[in-house]
Coordinates of C-alpha atoms in Angstrom, one line a residue:
X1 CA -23.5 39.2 9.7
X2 CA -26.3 36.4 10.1
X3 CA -24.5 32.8 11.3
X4 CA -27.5 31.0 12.3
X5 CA -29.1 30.4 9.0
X6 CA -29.4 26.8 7.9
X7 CA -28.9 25.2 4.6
X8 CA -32.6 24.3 4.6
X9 CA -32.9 28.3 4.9
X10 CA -30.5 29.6 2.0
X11 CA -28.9 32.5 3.0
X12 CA -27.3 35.1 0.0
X13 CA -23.8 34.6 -0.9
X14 CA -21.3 35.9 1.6
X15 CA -23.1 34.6 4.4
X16 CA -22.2 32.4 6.9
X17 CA -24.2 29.8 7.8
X18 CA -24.6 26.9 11.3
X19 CA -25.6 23.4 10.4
X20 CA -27.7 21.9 13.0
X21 CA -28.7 18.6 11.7
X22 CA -27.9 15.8 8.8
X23 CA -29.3 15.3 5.2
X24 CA -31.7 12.4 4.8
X25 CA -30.1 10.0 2.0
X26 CA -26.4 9.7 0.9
X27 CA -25.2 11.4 -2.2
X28 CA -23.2 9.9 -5.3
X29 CA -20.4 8.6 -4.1
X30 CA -21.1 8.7 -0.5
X31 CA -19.9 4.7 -0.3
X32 CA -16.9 5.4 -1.8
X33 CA -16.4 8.7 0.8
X34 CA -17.6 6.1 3.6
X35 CA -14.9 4.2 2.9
X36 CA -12.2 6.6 3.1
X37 CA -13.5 8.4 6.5
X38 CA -13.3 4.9 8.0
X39 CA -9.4 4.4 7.2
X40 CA -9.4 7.1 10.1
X41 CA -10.2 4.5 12.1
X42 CA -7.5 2.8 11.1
X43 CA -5.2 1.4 14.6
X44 CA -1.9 2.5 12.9
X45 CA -2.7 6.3 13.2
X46 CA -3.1 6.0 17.3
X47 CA 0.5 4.6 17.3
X48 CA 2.0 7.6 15.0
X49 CA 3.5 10.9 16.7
X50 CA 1.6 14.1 16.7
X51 CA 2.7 15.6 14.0
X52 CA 2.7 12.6 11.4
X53 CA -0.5 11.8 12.6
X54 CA -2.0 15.0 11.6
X55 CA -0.4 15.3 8.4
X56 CA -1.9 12.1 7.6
X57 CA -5.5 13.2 8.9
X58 CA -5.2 16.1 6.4
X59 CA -4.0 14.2 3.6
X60 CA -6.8 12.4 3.9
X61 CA -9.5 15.2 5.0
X62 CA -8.7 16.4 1.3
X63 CA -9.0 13.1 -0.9
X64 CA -12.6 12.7 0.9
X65 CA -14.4 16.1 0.7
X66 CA -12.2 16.9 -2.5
X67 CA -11.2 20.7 -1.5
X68 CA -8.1 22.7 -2.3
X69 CA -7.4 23.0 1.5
X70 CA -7.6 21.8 5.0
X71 CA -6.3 23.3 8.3
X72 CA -6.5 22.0 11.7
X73 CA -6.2 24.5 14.8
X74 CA -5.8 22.9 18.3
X75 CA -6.9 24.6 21.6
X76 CA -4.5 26.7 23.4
X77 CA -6.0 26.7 27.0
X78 CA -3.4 28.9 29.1
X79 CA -3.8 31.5 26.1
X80 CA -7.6 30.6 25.0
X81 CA -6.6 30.5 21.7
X82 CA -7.0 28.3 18.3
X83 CA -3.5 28.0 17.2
X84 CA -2.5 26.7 13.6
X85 CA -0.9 23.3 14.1
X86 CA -1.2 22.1 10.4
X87 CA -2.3 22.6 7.3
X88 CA -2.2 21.5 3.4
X89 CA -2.9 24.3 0.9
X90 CA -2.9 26.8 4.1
X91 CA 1.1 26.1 5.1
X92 CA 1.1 29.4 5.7
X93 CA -1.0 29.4 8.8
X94 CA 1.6 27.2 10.7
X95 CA 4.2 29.1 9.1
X96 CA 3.3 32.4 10.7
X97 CA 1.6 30.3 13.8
X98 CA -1.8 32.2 13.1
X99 CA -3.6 32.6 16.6
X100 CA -7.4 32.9 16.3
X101 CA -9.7 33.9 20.1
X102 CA -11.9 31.8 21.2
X103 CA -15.3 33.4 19.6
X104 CA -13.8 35.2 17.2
X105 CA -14.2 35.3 13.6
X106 CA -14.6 31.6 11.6
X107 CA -12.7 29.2 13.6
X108 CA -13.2 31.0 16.9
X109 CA -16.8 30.6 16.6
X110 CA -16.8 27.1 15.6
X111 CA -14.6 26.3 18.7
X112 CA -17.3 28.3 21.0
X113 CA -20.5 27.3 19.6
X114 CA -19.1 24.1 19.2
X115 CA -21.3 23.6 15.8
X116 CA -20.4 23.5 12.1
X117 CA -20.1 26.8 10.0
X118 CA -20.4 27.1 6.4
X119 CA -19.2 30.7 5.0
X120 CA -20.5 31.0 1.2
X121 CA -17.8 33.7 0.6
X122 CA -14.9 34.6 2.2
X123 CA -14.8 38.0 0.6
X124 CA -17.7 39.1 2.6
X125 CA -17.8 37.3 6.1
X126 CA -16.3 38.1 9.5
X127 CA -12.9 36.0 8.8
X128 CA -10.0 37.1 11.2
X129 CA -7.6 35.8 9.3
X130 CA -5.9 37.5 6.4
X131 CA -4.2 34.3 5.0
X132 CA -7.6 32.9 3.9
X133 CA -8.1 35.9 1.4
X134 CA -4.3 36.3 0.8
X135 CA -4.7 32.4 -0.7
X136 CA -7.5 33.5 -2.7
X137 CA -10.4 30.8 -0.3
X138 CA -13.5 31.6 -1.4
X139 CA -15.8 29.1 0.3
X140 CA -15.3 27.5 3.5
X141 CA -16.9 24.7 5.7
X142 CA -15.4 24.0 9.4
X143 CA -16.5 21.4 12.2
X144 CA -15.3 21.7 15.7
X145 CA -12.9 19.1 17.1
X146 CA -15.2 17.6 20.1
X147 CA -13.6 15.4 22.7
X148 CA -15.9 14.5 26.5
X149 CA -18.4 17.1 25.5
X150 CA -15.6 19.9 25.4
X151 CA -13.6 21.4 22.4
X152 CA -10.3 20.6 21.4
X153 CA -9.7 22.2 17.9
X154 CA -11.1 23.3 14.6
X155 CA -11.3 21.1 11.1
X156 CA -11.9 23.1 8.1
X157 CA -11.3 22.7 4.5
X158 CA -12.0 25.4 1.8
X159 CA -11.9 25.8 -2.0
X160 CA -10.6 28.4 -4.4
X161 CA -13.7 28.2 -6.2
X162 CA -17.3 29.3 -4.5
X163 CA -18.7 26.1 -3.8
X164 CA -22.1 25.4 -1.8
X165 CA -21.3 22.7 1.1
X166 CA -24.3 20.6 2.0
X167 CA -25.6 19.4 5.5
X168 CA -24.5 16.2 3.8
X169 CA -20.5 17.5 3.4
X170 CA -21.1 18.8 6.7
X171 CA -22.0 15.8 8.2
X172 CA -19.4 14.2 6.4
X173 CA -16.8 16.4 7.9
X174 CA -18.1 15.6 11.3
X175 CA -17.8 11.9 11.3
X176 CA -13.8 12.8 9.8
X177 CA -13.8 15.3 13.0
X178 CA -15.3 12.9 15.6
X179 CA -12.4 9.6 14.4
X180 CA -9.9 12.8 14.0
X181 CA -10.5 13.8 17.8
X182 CA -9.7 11.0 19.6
X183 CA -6.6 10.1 17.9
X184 CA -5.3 13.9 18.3
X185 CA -5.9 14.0 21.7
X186 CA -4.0 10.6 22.6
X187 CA -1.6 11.8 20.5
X188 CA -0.9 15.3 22.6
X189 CA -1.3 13.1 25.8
X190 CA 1.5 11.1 24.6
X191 CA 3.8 14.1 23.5
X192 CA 2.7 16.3 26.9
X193 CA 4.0 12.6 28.8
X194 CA 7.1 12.3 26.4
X195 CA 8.3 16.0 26.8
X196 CA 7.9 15.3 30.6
X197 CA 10.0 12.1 30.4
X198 CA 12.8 13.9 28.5
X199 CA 12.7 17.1 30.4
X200 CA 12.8 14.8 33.9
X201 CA 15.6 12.9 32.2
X202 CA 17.7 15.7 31.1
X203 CA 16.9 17.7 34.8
X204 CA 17.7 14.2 36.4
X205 CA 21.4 14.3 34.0
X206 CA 22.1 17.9 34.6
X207 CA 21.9 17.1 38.5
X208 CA 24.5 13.9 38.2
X209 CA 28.1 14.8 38.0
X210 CA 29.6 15.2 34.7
X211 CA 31.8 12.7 35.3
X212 CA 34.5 11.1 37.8
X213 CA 37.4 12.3 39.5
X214 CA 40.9 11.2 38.1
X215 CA 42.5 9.3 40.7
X216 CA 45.6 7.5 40.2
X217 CA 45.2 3.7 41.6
X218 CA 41.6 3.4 42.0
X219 CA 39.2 2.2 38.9
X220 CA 36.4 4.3 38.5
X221 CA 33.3 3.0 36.3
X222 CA 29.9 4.9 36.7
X223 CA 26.1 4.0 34.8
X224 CA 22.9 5.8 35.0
X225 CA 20.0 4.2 33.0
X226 CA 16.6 5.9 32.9
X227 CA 13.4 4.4 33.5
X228 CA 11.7 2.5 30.3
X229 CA 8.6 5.2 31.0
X230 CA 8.8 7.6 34.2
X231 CA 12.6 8.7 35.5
X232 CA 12.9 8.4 38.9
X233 CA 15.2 10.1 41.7
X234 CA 18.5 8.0 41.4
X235 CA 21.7 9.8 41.6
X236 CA 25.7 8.6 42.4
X237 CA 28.7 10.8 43.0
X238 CA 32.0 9.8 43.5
X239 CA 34.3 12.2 45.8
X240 CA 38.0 13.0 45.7
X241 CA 38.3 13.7 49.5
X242 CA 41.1 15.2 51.4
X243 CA 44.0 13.2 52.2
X244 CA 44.1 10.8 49.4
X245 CA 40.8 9.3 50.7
X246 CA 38.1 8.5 48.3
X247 CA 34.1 9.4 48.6
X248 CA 31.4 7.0 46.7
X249 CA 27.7 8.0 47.7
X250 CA 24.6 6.6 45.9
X251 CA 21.1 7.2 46.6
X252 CA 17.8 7.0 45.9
X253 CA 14.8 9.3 46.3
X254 CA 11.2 7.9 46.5
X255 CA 8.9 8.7 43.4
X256 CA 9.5 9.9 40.2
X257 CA 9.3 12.8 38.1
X258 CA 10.7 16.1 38.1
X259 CA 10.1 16.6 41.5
X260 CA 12.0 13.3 42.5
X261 CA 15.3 14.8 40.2
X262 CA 14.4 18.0 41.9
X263 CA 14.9 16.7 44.9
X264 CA 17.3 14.0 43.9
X265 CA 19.8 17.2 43.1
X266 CA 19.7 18.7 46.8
X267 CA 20.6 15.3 48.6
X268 CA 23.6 15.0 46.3
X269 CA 24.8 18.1 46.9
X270 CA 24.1 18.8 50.2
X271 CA 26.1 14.7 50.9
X272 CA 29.3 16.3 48.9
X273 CA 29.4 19.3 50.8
X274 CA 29.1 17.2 54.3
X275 CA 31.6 14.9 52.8
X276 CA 34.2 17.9 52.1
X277 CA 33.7 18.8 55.3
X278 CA 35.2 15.9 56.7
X279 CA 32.4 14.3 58.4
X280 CA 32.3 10.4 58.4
X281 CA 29.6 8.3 56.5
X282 CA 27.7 8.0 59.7
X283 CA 27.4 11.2 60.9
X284 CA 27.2 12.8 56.8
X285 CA 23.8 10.6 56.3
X286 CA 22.4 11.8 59.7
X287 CA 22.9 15.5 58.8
X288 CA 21.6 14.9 55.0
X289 CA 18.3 12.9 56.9
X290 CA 17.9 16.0 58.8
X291 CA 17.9 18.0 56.0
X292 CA 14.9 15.7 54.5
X293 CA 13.2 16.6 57.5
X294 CA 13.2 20.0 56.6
X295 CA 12.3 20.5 53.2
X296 CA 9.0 21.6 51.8
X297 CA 7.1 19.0 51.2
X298 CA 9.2 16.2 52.4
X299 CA 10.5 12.9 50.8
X300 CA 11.7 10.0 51.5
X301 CA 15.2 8.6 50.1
X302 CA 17.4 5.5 50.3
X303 CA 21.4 6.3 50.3
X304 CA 24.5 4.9 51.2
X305 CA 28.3 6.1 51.7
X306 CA 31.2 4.6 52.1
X307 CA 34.9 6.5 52.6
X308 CA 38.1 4.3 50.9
X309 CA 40.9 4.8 52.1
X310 CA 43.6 3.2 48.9
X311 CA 46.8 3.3 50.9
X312 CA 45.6 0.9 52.9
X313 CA 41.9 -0.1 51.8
X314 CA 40.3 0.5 54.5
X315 CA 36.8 1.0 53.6
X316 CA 34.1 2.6 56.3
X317 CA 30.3 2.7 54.9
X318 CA 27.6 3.5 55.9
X319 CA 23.5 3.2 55.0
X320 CA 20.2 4.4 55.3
X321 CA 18.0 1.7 53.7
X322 CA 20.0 1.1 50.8
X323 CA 20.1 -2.4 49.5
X324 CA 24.2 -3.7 50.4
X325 CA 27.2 -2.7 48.8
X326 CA 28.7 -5.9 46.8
X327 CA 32.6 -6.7 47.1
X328 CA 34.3 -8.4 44.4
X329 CA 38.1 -10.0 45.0
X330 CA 40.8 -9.9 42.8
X331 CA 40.2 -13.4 41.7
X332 CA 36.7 -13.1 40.9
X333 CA 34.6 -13.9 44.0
X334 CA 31.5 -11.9 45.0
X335 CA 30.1 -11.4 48.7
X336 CA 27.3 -8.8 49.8
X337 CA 29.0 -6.5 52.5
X338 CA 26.6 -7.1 55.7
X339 CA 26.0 -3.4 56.6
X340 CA 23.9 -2.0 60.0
X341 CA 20.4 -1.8 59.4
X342 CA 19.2 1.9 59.1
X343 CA 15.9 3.4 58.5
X344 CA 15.5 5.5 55.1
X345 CA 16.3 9.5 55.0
X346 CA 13.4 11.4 56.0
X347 CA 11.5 8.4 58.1
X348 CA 12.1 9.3 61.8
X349 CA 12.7 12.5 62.9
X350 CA 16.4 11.4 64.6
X351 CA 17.8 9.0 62.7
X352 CA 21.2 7.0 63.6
X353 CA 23.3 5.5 61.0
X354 CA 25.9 3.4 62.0
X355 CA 29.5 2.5 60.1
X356 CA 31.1 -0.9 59.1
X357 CA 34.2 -1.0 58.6
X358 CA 36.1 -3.7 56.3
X359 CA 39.0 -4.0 53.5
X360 CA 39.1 -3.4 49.9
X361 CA 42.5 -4.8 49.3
X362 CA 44.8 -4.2 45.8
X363 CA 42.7 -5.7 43.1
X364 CA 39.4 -5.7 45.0
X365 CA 36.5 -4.0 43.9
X366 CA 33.8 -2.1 45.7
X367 CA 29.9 -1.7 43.8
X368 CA 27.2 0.2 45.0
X369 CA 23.8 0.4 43.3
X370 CA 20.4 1.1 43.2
X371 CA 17.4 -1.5 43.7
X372 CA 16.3 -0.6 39.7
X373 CA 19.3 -3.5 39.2
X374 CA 17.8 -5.8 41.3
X375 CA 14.1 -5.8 42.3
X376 CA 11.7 -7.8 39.9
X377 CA 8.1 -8.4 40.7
X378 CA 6.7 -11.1 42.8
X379 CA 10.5 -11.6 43.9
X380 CA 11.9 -11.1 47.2
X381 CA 15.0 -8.5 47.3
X382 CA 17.2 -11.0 48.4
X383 CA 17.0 -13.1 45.5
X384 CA 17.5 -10.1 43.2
X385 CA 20.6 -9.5 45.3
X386 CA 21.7 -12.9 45.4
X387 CA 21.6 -12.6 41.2
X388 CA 23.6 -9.6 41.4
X389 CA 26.1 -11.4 43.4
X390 CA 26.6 -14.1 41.1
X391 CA 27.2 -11.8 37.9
X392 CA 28.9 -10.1 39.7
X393 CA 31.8 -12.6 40.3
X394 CA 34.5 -12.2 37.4
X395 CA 38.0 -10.1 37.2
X396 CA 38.6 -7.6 35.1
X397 CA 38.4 -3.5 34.7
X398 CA 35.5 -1.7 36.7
X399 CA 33.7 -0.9 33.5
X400 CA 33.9 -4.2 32.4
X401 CA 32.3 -5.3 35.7
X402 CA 29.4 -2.9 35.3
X403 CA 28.8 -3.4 31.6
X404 CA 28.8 -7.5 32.5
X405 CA 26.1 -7.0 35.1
X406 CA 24.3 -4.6 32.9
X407 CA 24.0 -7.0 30.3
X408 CA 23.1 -9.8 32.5
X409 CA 20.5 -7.9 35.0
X410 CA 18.6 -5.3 32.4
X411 CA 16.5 -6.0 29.6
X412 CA 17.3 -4.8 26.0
X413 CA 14.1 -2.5 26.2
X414 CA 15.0 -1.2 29.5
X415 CA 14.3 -1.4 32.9
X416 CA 11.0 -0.7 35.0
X417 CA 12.7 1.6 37.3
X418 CA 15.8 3.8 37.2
X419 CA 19.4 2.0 37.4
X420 CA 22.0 3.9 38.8
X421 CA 25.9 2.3 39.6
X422 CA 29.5 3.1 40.8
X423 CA 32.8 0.7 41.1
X424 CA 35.6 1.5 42.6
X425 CA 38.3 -0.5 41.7
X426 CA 41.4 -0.7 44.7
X427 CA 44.4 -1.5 41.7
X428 CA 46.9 -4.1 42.7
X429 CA 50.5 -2.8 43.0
X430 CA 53.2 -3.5 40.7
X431 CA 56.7 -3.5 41.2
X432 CA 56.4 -0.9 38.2
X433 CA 54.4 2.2 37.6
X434 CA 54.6 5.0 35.2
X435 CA 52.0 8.0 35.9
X436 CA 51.8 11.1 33.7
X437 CA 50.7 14.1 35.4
X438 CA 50.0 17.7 34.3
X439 CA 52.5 20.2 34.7
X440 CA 50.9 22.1 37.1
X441 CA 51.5 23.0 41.3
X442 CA 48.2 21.7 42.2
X443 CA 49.5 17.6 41.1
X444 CA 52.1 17.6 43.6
X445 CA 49.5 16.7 46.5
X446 CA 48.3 13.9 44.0
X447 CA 52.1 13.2 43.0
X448 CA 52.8 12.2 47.1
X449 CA 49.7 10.7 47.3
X450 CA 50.7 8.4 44.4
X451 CA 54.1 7.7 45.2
X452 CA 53.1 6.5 49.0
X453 CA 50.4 4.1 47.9
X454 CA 53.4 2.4 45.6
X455 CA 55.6 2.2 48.5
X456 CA 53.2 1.0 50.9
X457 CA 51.7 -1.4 48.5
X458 CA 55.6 -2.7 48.1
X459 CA 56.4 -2.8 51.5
X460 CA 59.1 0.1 52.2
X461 CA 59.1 1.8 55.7
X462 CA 57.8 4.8 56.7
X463 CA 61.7 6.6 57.2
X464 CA 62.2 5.5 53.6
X465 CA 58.9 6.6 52.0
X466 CA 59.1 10.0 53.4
X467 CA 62.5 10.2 52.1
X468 CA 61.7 8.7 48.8
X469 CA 58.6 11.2 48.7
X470 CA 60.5 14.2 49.3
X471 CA 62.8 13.8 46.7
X472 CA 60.4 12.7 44.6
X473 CA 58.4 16.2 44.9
X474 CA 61.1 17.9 44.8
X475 CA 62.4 16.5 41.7
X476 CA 58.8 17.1 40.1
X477 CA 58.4 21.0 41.5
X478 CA 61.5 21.4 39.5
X479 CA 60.4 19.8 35.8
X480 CA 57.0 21.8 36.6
X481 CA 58.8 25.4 37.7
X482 CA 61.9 25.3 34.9
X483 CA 60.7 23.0 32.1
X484 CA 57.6 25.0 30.5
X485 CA 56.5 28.1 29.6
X486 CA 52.9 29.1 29.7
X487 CA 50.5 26.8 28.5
X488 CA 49.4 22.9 28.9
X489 CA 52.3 20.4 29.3
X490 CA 52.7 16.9 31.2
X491 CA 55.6 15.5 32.7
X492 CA 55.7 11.5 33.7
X493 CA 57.0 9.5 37.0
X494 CA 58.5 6.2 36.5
X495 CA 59.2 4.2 39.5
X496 CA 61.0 0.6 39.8
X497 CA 61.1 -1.7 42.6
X498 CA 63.8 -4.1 42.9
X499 CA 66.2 -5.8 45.0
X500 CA 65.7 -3.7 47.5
X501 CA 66.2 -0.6 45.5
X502 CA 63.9 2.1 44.8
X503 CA 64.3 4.0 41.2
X504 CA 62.2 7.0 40.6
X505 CA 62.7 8.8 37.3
X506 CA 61.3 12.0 36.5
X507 CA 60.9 12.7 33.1
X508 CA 59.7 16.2 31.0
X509 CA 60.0 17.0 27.4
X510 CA 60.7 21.5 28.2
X511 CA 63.5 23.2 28.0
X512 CA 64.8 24.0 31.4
X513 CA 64.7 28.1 31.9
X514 CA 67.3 29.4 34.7
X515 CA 66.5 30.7 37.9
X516 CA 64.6 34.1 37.9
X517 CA 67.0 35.4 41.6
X518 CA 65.2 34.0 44.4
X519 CA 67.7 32.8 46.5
X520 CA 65.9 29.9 47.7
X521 CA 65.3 28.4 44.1
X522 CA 68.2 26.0 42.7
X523 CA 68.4 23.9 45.8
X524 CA 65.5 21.3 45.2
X525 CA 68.6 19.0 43.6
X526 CA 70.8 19.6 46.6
X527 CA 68.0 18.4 48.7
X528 CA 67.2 15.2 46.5
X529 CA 71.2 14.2 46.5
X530 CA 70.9 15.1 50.3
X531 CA 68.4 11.9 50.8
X532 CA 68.9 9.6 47.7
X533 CA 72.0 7.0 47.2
X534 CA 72.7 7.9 44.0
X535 CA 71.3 11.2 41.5
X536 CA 71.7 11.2 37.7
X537 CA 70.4 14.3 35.5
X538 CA 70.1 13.6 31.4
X539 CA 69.7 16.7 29.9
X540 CA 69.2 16.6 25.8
X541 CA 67.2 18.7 23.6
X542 CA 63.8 16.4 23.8
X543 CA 64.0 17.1 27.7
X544 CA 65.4 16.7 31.3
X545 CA 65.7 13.0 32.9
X546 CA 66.3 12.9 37.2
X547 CA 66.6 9.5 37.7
X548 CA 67.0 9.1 41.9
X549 CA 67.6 5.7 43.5
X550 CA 68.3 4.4 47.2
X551 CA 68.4 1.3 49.4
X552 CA 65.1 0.8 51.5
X553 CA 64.3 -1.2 54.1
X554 CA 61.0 -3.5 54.0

């Protein structure tokens, strides 16, 4: 079939025909057509998403060249395709996501000649799609979507009716094609940058913990704010170490991206594996710098981690070009903790990172962060730090703390660069606790760990504690072991200092079950009357009570 023929050369119905120039004067109702292509000019349509946008560019395709339909196809480059994005008249083409080659049949040969084609009838020209004739197009005019000399996408419009489009209509279609293209490509570039920034953002979240460890006596309270426009390589975790000890890392990889969250993911876990290993900060941020070293294509990161010890608060951090850990007292006072200068992970090739040691005492809280909170242009760090450390002095809960400097350090619409923050709060101790635990063999570590913060924090001696303690666990082993059946149940600890007396009640809600024969079970409340003063059991039918009590010694 002939394609070249112009209209100044008629060709016979059915053929398709190339318009290579304009008509001379404007016909009837041209000003009033004017008029409408230059709303596509309008600013509003560069600020709409992709897909409103080219609804709207279709809707009003139509009204000006008053056809039945209008389709636009945008350029699939991995695949070299013309792919159906949308359509009025023609839904079907998106529907069934119609792919047409480049250089093949109507729109294909639009997109590679990168010239107008006018087809007279449908009925008898090479058209590779079937939808055209299922919808009963009979005429059809399309203009290639031309962005930097290169092509984009396809505009055509059709009718049900044979109609003879004019250089004039194709011109027309043109000037829709050439305010259509710019605003469709700005359009993708924002989508292609938006999917980016979401898939960066969810990659960064799936890397960050899902959330914090439970640890009886420390206040936990965690943020993680993306970027306003690019996500970065900020990342926290917070540790429940061995020994009742307490991990808090936070960190901060240079760049942004995927590649940063990428990368972001391997420092955090290869730090929590060190750190379950035993190793102290010091020596866990030398072996995660050394791991920088060796990783394809390098990086360069910013962490810090510090090991809290809530028996006694003893705190050990340490950093690698982190910006200072704040301290906040239990009445509300802020200081920066001075830690050893360090370079950044991945910077020398045997980097040392030296510990300093201090006290987060009952009621004192510990915050690390990343520089997104602080650093402002055209200021110096230390006044964004500085800042920090005057919102940061009030009392209260660690989320409270982190939503008040939140509020007072980040902008409604968001910050420049990724915020990331952890607080761990060292609680006071009370003369009264009550703890509720699961009903499970795996608490009783936690249940000792509990119990000898409480009797440290009030003073009792170590002969006493490990007394106390022992019942204590034994007393628990029991409500877990006899109380329950299979399935989830919780049993509480209630302990009371006063007057020099220690009270710990054990309390479940079960029905104790006899012993199943082992010799050795049964004697858990021999051994708790063996080292308390006094033993009470209150057995009823909505549970056990062990309520254990002795004189202790400060």
């Amino acid at each position: 079939m002939a394609l070249d023929d112009t209209l100044n050369h008629r060709s016979t119905p059915g053929h398709g025909q190339v318009f290579l120039g304009t008509a001379g004067g404007p016909p009837p109702g041209a000003g009033e057509q004017l008029l409408r292509v230059y709303r596509l000019s309008e600013p509003a349509l560069a600020e709409m998403p992709l897909e409103a946008l080219l609804n709207e560019l279709l809707v009003r395709t139509k009204e000006i060249l008053g056809v039945d339909t209008v389709a636009i196809l945008l350029l699939d480059d991995a695949a070299d395709e013309l792919v159906a994005r949308a359509a009025k008249g023609l839904e079907e083409e998106v529907e069934r996501g119609v792919r047409i080659p480049i250089g093949g049949g109507f729109a294909g040969r639009i997109a590679a000649e990168r010239t107008p084609i006018y087809i007279a009838d449908v009925n008898h020209a090479e058209v590779l799609n079937p939808i055209l004739r299922q919808k009963g197009i009979r005429s059809l005019l399309g203009v290639p979507l031309i962005i930097d000399g290169r092509a984009i996408g396809v505009l055509h419009v059709g009718t049900l009716t044979p109609r003879e489009f004019t250089n004039d209509n194709a011109a027309l279609l043109q000037v829709v094609a050439q305010r259509a293209a710019p605003a469709i490509e700005r359009a993708r570039l924002y989508e292609a940058l938006d999917r980016e920034h979401r898939n960066a953002v969810a990659l960064q979240r799936s890397l960050l913990p899902e959330g914090v460890p439970d640890i009886v006596g420390v206040d936990i309270a965690v943020r993680y704010l993306p970027a306003r426009d690019e996500v970065g390589g900020d990342w926290y975790d917070v540790i429940d170490l061995p020994g009742g000890l307490v991990g808090v890392a936070i960190g901060d990889v240079a760049g942004h991206g995927i590649r940063a969250a990428a990368l972001m993911g391997q420092l955090r876990t290869a730090l929590r594996a060190y750190a379950l290993d035993g190793y102290p900060p010091g020596e866990a941020l030398k072996r995660l710098d050394r791991l920088l070293n060796t990783i394809r294509g390098e990086g360069m990161a910013t962490a810090a981690y510090a090991v809290l010890d809530p028996l006694t608060g003893a705190l050990r951090v340490a950093s690698a070009g982190h910006p200072p850990p704040v301290v906040v007292s239990s009445a509300g006072e802020a200081r920066i903790l001075d830690t050893t200068p360090a370079p950044p992970l991945g910077t020398l090739p045997f980097g040392s990172y030296l510990e300093t040691e201090t006290t987060v005492a009952p009621g004192e809280a510990l915050m690390l962060y990343t520089d997104g909170l602080i650093e402002r242009r055209r200021e110096s760090l230390s006044d964004g730090i500085e800042r920090l450390r005057v919102y940061a002095g009030a009392t209260g809960s660690a989320d409270a703390l982190c939503e008040r400097v939140l509020r007072r350090l980040v902008p409604r619409e968001g910050a420049d660069d990724d915020v990331a923050m952890v607080v761990l709060r060292n609680l006071p101790i009370t003369p009264e606790i009550l703890v509720r635990f699961a009903a499970t063999p795996t608490v009783l570590v936690q249940v000792r760990q509990v119990l000898r913060r409480w009797l440290h924090g009030c003073g009792v001696g170590p002969p006493d504690a490990a007394a106390l303690t022992l019942a204590c666990g034994e007393a628990c082993a029991n409500a877990i072991e006899h109380a329950y059946g299979p399935g989830p149940a919780f049993f509480e600890l209630e302990a009371v200092y006063a007057d020099g007396v220690v009270t710990l009640t054990v309390r479940d809600s079960g029905a104790w079950r006899p012993s199943r024969g082992d010799l050795e079970r049964g004697r858990g409340l021999m051994m708790i009357e063996a080292t308390m003063d006094k033993v009470d059991v209150h057995a009823t039918d909505a549970g056990t009570e062990i309520v254990m009590s002795r004189r202790v010694r400060s």
